mmCIF file of C-alpha atoms in Angstrom:
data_model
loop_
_atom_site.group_PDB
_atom_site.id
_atom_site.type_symbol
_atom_site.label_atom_id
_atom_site.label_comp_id
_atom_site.label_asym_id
_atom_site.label_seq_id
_atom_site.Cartn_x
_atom_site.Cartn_y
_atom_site.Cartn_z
ATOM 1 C CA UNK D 1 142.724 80.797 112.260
ATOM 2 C CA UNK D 2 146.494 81.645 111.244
ATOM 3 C CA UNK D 3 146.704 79.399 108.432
ATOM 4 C CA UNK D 4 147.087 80.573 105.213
ATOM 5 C CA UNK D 5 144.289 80.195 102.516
ATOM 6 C CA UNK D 6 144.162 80.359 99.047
ATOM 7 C CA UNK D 7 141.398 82.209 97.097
ATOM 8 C CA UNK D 8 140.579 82.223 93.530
ATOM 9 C CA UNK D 9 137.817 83.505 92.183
ATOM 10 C CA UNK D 10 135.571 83.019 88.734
ATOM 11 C CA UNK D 11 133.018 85.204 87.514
ATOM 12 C CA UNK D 12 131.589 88.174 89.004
ATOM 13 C CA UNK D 13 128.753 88.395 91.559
ATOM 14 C CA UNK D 14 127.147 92.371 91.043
ATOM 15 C CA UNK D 15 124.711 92.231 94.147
ATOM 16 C CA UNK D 16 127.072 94.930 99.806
ATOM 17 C CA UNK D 17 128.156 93.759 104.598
ATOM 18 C CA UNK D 18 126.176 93.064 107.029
ATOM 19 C CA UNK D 19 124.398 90.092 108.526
ATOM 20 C CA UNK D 20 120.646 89.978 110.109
ATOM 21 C CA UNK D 21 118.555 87.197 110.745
ATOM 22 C CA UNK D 22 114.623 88.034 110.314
ATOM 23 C CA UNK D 23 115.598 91.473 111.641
ATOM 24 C CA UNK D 24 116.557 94.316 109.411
ATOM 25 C CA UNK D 25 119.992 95.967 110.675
ATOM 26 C CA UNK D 26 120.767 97.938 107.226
ATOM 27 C CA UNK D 27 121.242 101.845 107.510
ATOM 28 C CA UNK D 28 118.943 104.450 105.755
ATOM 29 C CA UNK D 29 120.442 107.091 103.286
ATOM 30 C CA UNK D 30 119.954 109.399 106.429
ATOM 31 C CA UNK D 31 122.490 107.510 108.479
ATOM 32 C CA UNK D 32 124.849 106.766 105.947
ATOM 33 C CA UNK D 33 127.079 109.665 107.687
ATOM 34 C CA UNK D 34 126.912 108.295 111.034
ATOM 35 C CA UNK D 35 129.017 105.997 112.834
ATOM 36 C CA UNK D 36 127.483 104.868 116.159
ATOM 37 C CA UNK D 37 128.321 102.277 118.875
ATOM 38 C CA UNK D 38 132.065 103.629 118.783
ATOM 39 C CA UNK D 39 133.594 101.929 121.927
ATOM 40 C CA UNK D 40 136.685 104.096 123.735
ATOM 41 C CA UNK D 41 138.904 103.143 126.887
ATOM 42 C CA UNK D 42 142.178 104.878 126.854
ATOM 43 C CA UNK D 43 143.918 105.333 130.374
ATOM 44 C CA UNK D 44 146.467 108.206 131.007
ATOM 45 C CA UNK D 45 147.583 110.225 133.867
ATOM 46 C CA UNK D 46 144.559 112.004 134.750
ATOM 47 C CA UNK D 47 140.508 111.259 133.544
ATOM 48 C CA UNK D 48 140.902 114.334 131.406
ATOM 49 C CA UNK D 49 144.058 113.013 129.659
ATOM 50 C CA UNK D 50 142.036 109.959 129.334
ATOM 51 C CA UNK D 51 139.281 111.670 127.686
ATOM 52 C CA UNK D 52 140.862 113.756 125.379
ATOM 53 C CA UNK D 53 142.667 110.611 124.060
ATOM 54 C CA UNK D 54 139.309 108.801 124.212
ATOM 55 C CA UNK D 55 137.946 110.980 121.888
ATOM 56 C CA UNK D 56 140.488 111.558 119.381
ATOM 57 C CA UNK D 57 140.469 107.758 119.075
ATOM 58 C CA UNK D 58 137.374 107.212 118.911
ATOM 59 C CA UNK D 59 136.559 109.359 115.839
ATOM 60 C CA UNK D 60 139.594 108.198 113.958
ATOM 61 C CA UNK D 61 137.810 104.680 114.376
ATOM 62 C CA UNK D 62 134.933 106.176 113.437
ATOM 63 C CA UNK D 63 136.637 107.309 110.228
ATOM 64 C CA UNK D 64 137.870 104.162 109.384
ATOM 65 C CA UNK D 65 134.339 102.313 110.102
ATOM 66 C CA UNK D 66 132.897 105.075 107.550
ATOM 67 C CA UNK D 67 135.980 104.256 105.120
ATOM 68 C CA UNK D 68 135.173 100.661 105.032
ATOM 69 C CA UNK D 69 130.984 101.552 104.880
ATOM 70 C CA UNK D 70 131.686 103.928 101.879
ATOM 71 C CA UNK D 71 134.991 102.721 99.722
ATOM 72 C CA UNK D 72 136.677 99.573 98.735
ATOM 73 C CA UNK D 73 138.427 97.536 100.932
ATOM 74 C CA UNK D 74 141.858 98.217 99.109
ATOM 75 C CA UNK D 75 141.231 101.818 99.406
ATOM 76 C CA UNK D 76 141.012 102.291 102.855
ATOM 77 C CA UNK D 77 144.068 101.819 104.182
ATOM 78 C CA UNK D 78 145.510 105.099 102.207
ATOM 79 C CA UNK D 79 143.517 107.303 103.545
ATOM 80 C CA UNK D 80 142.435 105.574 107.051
ATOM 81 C CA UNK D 81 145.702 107.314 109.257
ATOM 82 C CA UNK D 82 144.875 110.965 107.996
ATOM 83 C CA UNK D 83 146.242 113.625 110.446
ATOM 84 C CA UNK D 84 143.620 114.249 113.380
ATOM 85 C CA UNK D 85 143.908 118.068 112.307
ATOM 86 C CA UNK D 86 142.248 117.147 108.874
ATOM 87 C CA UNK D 87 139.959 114.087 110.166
ATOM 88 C CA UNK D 88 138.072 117.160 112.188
ATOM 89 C CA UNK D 89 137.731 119.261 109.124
ATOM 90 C CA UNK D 90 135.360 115.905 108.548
ATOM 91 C CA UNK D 91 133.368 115.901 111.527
ATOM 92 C CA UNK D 92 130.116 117.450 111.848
ATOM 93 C CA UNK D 93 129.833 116.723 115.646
ATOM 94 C CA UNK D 94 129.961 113.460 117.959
ATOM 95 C CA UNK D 95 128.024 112.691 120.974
ATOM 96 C CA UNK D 96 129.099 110.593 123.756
ATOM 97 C CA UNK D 97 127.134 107.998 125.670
ATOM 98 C CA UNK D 98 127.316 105.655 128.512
ATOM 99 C CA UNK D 99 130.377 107.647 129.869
ATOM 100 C CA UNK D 100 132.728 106.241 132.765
ATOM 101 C CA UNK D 101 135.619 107.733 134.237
ATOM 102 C CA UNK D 102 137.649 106.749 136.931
ATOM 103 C CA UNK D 103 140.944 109.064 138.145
ATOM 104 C CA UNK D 104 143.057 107.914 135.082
ATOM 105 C CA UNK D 105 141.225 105.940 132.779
ATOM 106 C CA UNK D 106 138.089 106.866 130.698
ATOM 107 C CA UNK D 107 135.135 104.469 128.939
ATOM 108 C CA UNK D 108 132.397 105.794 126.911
ATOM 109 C CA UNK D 109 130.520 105.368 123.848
ATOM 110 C CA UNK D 110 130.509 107.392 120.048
ATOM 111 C CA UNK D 111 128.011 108.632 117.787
ATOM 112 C CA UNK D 112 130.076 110.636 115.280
ATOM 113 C CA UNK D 113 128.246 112.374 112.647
ATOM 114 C CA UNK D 114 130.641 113.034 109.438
ATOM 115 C CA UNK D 115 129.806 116.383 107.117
ATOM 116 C CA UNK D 116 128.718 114.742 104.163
ATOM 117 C CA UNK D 117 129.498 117.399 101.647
ATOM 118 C CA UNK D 118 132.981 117.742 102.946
ATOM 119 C CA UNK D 119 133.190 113.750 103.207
ATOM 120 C CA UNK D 120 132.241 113.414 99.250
ATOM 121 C CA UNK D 121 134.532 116.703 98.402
ATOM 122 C CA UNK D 122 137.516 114.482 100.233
ATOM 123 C CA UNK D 123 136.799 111.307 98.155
ATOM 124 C CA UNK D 124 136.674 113.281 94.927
ATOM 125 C CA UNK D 125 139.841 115.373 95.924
ATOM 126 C CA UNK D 126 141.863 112.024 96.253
ATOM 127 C CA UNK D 127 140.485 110.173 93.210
ATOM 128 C CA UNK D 128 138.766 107.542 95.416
ATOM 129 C CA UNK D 129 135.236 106.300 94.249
ATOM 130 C CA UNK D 130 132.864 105.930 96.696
ATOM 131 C CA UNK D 131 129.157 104.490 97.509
ATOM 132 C CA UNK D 132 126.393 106.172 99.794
ATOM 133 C CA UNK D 133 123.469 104.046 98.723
ATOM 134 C CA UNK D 134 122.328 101.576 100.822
ATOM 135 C CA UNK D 135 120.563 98.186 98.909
ATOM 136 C CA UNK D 136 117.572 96.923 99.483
ATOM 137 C CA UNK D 137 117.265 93.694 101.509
ATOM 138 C CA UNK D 138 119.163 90.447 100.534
ATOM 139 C CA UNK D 139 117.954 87.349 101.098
ATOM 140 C CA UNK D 140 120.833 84.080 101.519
ATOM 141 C CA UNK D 141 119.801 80.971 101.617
ATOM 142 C CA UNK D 142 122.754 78.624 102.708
ATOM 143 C CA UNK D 143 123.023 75.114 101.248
ATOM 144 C CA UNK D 144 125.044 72.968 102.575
ATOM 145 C CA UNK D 145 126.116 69.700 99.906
ATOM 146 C CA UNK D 146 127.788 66.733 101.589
ATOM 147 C CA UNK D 147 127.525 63.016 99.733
ATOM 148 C CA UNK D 148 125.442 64.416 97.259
ATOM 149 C CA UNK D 149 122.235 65.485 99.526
ATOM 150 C CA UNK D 150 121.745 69.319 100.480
ATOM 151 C CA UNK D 151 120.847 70.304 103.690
ATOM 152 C CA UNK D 152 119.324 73.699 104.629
ATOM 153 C CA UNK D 153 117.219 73.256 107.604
ATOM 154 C CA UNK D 154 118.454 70.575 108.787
ATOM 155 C CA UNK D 155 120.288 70.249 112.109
ATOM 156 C CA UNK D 156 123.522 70.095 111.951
ATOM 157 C CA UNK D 157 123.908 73.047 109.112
ATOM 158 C CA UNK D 158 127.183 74.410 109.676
ATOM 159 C CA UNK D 159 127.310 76.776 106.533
ATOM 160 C CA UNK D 160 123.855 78.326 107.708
ATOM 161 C CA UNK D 161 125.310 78.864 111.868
ATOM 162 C CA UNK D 162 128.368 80.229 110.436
ATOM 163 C CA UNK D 163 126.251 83.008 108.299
ATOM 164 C CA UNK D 164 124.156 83.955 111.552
ATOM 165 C CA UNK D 165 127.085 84.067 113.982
ATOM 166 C CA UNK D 166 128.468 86.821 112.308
ATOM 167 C CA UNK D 167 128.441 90.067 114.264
ATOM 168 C CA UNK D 168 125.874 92.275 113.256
ATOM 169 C CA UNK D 169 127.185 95.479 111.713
ATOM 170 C CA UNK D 170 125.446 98.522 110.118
ATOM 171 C CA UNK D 171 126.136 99.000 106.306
ATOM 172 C CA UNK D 172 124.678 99.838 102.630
ATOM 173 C CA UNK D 173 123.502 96.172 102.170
ATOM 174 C CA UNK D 174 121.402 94.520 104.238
ATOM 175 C CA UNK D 175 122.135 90.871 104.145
ATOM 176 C CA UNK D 176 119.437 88.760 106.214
ATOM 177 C CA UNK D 177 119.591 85.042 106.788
ATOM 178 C CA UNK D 178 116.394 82.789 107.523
ATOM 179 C CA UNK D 179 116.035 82.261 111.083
ATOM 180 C CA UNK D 180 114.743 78.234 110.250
ATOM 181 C CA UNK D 181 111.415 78.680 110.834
ATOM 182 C CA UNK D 182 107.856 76.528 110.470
ATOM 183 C CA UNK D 183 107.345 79.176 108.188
ATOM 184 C CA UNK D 184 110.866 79.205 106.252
ATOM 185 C CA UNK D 185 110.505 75.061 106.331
ATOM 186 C CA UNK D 186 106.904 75.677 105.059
ATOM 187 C CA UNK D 187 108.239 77.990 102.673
ATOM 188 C CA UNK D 188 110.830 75.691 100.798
ATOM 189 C CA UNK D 189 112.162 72.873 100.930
ATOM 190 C CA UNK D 190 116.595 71.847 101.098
ATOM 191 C CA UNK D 191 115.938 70.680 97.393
ATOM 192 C CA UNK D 192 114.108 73.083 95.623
ATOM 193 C CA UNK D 193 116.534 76.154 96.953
ATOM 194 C CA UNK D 194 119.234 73.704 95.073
ATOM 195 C CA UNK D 195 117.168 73.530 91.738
ATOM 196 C CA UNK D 196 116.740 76.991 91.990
ATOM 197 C CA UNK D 197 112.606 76.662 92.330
ATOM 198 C CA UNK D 198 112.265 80.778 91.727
ATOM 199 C CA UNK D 199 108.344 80.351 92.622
ATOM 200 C CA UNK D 200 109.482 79.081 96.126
ATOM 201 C CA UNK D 201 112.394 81.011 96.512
ATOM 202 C CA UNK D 202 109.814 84.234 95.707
ATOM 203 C CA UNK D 203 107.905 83.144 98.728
ATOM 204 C CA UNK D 204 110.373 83.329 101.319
ATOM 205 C CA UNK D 205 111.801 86.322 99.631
ATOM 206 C CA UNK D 206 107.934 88.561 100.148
ATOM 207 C CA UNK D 207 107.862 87.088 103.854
ATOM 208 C CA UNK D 208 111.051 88.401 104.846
ATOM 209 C CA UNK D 209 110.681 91.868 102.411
ATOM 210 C CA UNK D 210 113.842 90.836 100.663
ATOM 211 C CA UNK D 211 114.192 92.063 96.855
ATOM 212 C CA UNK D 212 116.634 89.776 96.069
ATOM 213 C CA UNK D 213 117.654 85.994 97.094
ATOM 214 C CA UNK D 214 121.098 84.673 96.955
ATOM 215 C CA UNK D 215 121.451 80.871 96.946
ATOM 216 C CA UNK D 216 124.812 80.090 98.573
ATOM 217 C CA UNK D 217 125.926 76.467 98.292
ATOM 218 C CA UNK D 218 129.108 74.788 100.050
ATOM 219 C CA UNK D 219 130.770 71.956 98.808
ATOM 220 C CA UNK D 220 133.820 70.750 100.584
ATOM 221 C CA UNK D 221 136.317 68.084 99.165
ATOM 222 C CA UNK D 222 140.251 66.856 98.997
ATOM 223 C CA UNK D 223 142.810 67.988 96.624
ATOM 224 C CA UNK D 224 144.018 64.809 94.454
ATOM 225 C CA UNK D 225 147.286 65.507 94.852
ATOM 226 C CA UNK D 226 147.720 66.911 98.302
ATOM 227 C CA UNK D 227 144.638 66.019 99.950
ATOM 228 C CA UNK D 228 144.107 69.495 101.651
ATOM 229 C CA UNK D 229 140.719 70.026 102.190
ATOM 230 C CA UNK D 230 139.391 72.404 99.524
ATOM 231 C CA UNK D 231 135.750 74.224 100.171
ATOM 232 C CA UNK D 232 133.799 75.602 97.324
ATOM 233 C CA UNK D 233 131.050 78.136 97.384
ATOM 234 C CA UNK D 234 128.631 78.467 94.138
ATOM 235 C CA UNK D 235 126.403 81.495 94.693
ATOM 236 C CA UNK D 236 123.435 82.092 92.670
ATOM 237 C CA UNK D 237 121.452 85.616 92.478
ATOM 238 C CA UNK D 238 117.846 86.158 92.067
ATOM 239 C CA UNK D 239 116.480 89.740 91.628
ATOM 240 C CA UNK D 240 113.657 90.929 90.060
ATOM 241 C CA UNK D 241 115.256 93.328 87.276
ATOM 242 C CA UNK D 242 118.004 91.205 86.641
ATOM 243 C CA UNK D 243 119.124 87.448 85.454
ATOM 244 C CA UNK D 244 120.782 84.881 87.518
ATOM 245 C CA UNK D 245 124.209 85.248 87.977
ATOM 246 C CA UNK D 246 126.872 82.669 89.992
ATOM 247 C CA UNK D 247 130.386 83.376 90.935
ATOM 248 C CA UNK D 248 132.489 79.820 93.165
ATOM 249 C CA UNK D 249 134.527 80.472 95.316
ATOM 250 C CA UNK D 250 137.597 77.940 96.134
ATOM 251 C CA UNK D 251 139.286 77.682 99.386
ATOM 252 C CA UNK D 252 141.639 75.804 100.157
ATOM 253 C CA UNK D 253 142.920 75.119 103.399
ATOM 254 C CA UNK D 254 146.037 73.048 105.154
ATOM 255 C CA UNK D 255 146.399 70.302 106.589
ATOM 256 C CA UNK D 256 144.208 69.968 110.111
ATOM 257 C CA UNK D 257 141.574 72.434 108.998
ATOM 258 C CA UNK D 258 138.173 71.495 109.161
ATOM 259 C CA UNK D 259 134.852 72.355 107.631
ATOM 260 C CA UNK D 260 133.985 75.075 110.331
ATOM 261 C CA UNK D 261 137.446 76.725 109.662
ATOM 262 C CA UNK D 262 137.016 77.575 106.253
ATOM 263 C CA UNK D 263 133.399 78.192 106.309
ATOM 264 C CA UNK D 264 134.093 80.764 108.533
ATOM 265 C CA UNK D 265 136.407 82.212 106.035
ATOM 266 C CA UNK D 266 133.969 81.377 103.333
ATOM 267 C CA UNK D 267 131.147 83.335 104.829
ATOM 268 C CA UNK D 268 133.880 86.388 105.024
ATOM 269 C CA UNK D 269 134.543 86.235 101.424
ATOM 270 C CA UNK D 270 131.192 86.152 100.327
ATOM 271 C CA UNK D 271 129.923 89.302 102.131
ATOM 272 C CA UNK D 272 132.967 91.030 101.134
ATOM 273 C CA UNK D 273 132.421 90.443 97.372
ATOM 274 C CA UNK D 274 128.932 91.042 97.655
ATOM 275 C CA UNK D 275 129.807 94.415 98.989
ATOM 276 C CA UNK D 276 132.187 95.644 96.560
ATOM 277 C CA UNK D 277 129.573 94.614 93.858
ATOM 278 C CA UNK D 278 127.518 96.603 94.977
ATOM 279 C CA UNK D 279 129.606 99.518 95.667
ATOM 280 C CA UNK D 280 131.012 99.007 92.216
ATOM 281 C CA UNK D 281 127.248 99.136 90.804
ATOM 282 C CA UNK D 282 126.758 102.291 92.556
ATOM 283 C CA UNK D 283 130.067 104.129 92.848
ATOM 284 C CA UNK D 284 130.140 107.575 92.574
ATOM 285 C CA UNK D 285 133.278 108.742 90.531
ATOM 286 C CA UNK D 286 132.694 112.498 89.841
ATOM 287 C CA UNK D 287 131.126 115.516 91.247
ATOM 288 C CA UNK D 288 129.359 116.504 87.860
ATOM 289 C CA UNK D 289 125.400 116.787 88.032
ATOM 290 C CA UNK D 290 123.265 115.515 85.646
ATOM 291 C CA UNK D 291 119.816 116.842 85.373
ATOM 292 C CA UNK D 292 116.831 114.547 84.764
ATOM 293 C CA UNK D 293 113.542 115.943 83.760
ATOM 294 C CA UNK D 294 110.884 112.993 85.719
ATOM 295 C CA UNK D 295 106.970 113.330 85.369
ATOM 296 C CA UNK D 296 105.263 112.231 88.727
ATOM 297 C CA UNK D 297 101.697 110.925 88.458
ATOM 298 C CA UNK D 298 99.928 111.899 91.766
ATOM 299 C CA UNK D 299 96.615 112.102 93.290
ATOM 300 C CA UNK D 300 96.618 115.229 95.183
ATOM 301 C CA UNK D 301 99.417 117.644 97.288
ATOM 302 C CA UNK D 302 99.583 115.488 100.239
ATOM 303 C CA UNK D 303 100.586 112.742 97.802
ATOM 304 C CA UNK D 304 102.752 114.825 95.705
ATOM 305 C CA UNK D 305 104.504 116.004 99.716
ATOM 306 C CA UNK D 306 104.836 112.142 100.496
ATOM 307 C CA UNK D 307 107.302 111.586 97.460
ATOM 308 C CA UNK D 308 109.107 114.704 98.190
ATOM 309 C CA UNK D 309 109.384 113.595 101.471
ATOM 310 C CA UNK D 310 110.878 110.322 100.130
ATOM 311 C CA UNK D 311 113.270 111.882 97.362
ATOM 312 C CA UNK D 312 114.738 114.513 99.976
ATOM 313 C CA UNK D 313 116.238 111.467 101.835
ATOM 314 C CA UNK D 314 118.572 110.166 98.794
ATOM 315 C CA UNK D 315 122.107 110.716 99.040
ATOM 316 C CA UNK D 316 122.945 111.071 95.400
ATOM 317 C CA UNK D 317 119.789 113.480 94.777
ATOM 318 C CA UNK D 318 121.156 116.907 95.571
ATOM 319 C CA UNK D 319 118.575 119.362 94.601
ATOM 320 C CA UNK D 320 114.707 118.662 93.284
ATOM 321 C CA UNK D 321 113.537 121.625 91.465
ATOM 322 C CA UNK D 322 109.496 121.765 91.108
ATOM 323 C CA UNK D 323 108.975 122.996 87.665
ATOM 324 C CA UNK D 324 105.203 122.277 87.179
ATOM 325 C CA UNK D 325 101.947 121.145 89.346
ATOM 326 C CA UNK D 326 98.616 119.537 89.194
ATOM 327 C CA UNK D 327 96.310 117.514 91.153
ATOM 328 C CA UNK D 328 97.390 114.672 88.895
ATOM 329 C CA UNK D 329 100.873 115.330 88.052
ATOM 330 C CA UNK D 330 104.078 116.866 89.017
ATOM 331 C CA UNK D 331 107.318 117.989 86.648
ATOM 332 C CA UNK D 332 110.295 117.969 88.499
ATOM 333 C CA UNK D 333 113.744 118.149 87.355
ATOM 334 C CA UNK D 334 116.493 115.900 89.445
ATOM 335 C CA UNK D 335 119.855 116.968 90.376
ATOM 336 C CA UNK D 336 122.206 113.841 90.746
ATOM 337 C CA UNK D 337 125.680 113.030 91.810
ATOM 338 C CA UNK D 338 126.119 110.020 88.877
ATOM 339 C CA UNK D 339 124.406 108.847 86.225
ATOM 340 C CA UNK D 340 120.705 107.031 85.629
ATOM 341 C CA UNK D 341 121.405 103.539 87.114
ATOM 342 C CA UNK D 342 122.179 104.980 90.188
ATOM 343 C CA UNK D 343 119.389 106.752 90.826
ATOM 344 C CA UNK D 344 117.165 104.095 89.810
ATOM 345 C CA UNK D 345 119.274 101.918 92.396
ATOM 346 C CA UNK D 346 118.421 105.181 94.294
ATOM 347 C CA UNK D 347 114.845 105.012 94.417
ATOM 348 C CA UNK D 348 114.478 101.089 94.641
ATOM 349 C CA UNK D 349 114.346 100.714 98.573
ATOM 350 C CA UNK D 350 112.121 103.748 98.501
ATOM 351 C CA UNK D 351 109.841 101.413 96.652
ATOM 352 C CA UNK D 352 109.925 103.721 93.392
ATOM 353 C CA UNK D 353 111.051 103.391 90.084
ATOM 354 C CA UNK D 354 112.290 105.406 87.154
ATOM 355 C CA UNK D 355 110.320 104.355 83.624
ATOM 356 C CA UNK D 356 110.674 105.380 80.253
ATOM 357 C CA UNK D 357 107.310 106.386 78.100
ATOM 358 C CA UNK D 358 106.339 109.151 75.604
ATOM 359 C CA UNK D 359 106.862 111.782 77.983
ATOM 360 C CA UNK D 360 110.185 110.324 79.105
ATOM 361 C CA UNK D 361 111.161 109.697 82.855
ATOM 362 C CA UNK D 362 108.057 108.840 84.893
ATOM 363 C CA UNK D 363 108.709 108.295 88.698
ATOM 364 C CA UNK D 364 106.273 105.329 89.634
ATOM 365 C CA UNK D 365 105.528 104.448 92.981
ATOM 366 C CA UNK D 366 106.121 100.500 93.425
ATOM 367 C CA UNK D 367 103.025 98.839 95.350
ATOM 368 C CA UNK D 368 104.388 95.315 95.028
ATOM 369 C CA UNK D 369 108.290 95.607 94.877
ATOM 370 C CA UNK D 370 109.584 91.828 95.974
ATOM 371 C CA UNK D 371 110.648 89.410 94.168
ATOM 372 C CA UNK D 372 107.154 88.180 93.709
ATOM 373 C CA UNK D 373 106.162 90.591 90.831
ATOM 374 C CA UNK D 374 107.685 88.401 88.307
ATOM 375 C CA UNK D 375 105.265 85.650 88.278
#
């Protein structure tokens, strides 16, 4: 659409982009440094012109995808057109896949793998804040209100097919949407997502392994004094550790614009804010460690090696030093980039959390970590 739209915003929304349906398409703090799917076709005049072009842009897409994974959106365009000479300084390696080549042009594929201590060194270096945590699971639950009456799995929905046409894309939040079910029908009902039912909305959330539920509801209506069409989004958060919080969202559109046009652009908005809250509840804005002394109840070494296992794969943990062990309990001291929150942030999709008791910081593994514990 080439119209312009207006956007004002109230409130604050602190939940990151990337759409799934009952299918989880959210990256693990492993891949956090790796851009894949990178798609090159550069002619020139010979295949190994072609390639060499090919793969220089490739990784400076690559670079940007990572920019836009890690950083905020008004961030990236300072640092996206870097000189190629200091982009490779970056790179840890690529690999290239489904590879064509004809006498001048070239088609392939990109994995590029990023160094991640040189990657974080660059952020610092240039002041920019940056996020390498991914969330645990969203749930969004689009309402649509027209005349009064929400509809939700109802046919047409036109809020709820523009949130699972969106492309699916690889990022720290993983943002699924209900495929309409029996079971998400069984689940709950257009009327009880809109009075915010948290025992129903708790049920859908455990079936889909979500940890927290966003209820997204679209109004649209006419200005009084132009009559443009205006579409309003109220979003409502459910998480277990955490209060309800709502943000709306007003569009307004032009003349000849119709409901799918700006819930297409209300779907954008929504995942973009819901991004930079959480990369603004988890940014990363110095290279200082801070050390934090954690008891670990356990029930024997291979237990105690199962939680290592799990720590070792968190971004912001950078060293775990062992500093006592028994069959029943473990003293470690952490090493993290940051500061408490976002380590407990951290740990939550490893299904662990960070308490306080007597002792201090006990690292508890989470058997029931839904939304469903807070019955």
């Amino acid at each position: 659409m080439t119209k312009k739209l207006g956007l004002i915003f109230i409130g604050i929304l602190t939940i990151n982009c990337f759409i799934g349906t009952n299918a989880s398409h959210s990256i693990t703090s492993k891949k956090v440094f790796v851009i894949e799917n990178v798609a090159v076709d550069e002619t020139s005049s010979t295949a190994l012109k072609a390639r060499e072009k090919a793969l220089e842009i490739g990784q400076k897409r690559a670079w940007k995808k990572l920019l836009e994974r890690m950083i905020f959106l008004e961030k990236v365009k300072k640092v996206a057109d870097i000189p190629y000479s200091e982009l490779r300084s970056l790179i840890r390696g690529y690999e290239v896949i489904r590879e064509r080549t004809s006498r001048v042009r070239y088609l392939a594929d990109l994995n590029v793998t990023f160094s991640a201590n040189e990657v974080r060194q660059f952020f610092l270096s240039n002041n920019i804040n940056y996020a390498e945590t991914p969330s645990a699971p969203v749930l969004v639950i689009p309402l649509l209100i027209r005349q009064g009456a929400a509809s939700l799995w109802e046919t047409p929905n036109p809020w709820r097919d523009a949130w699972q046409n969106l492309p699916k894309q690889k990022g720290l939040v993983d943002i699924l949407v209900p495929v309409g079910n029996l079971a998400d029908i069984r689940d709950i009902a257009a009327i009880q997502a809109l009075r915010g039912d948290q025992k129903k909305l708790k049920k859908i959330a455990k079936r889909y392994n979500a940890k927290t539920v966003v209820v997204a509801k679209a109004f649209k209506r006419f200005g009084i004094k132009d009559n443009l069409p205006i579409l309003e989004i109220i979003i409502t958060k459910i998480r277990t550790d955490q209060v309800e919080e709502t943000i709306i969202d007003t569009i307004k559109g032009e003349i000849g614009d119709d409901l799918l046009d700006l819930l297409g652009v209300g779907v954008t908005r929504v995942v973009n804010s819901i991004v930079d809250s959480w990369k603004k509840e988890n940014a990363v804005t110095t290279g200082l460690l801070l050390r934090v002394p954690v008891f670990v109840p356990i029930n024997g070494l291979n237990n105690w090696l199962a939680i290592k296992s799990q720590l070792d794969e968190i971004g912001i943990l950078k060293r775990t030093n062992l500093r006592r062990l028994s069959k029943r309990e473990a003293f470690i001291d952490l090493w993290v980039t940051g500061n408490i929150t976002l380590l407990e942030n951290a740990l939550r999709p490893k299904n662990l959390s960070l308490l306080r008791d007597s002792k201090g910081f006990v690292l508890s593994h989470n058997k029931n970590t839904n939304l469903e514990k807070n019955n």
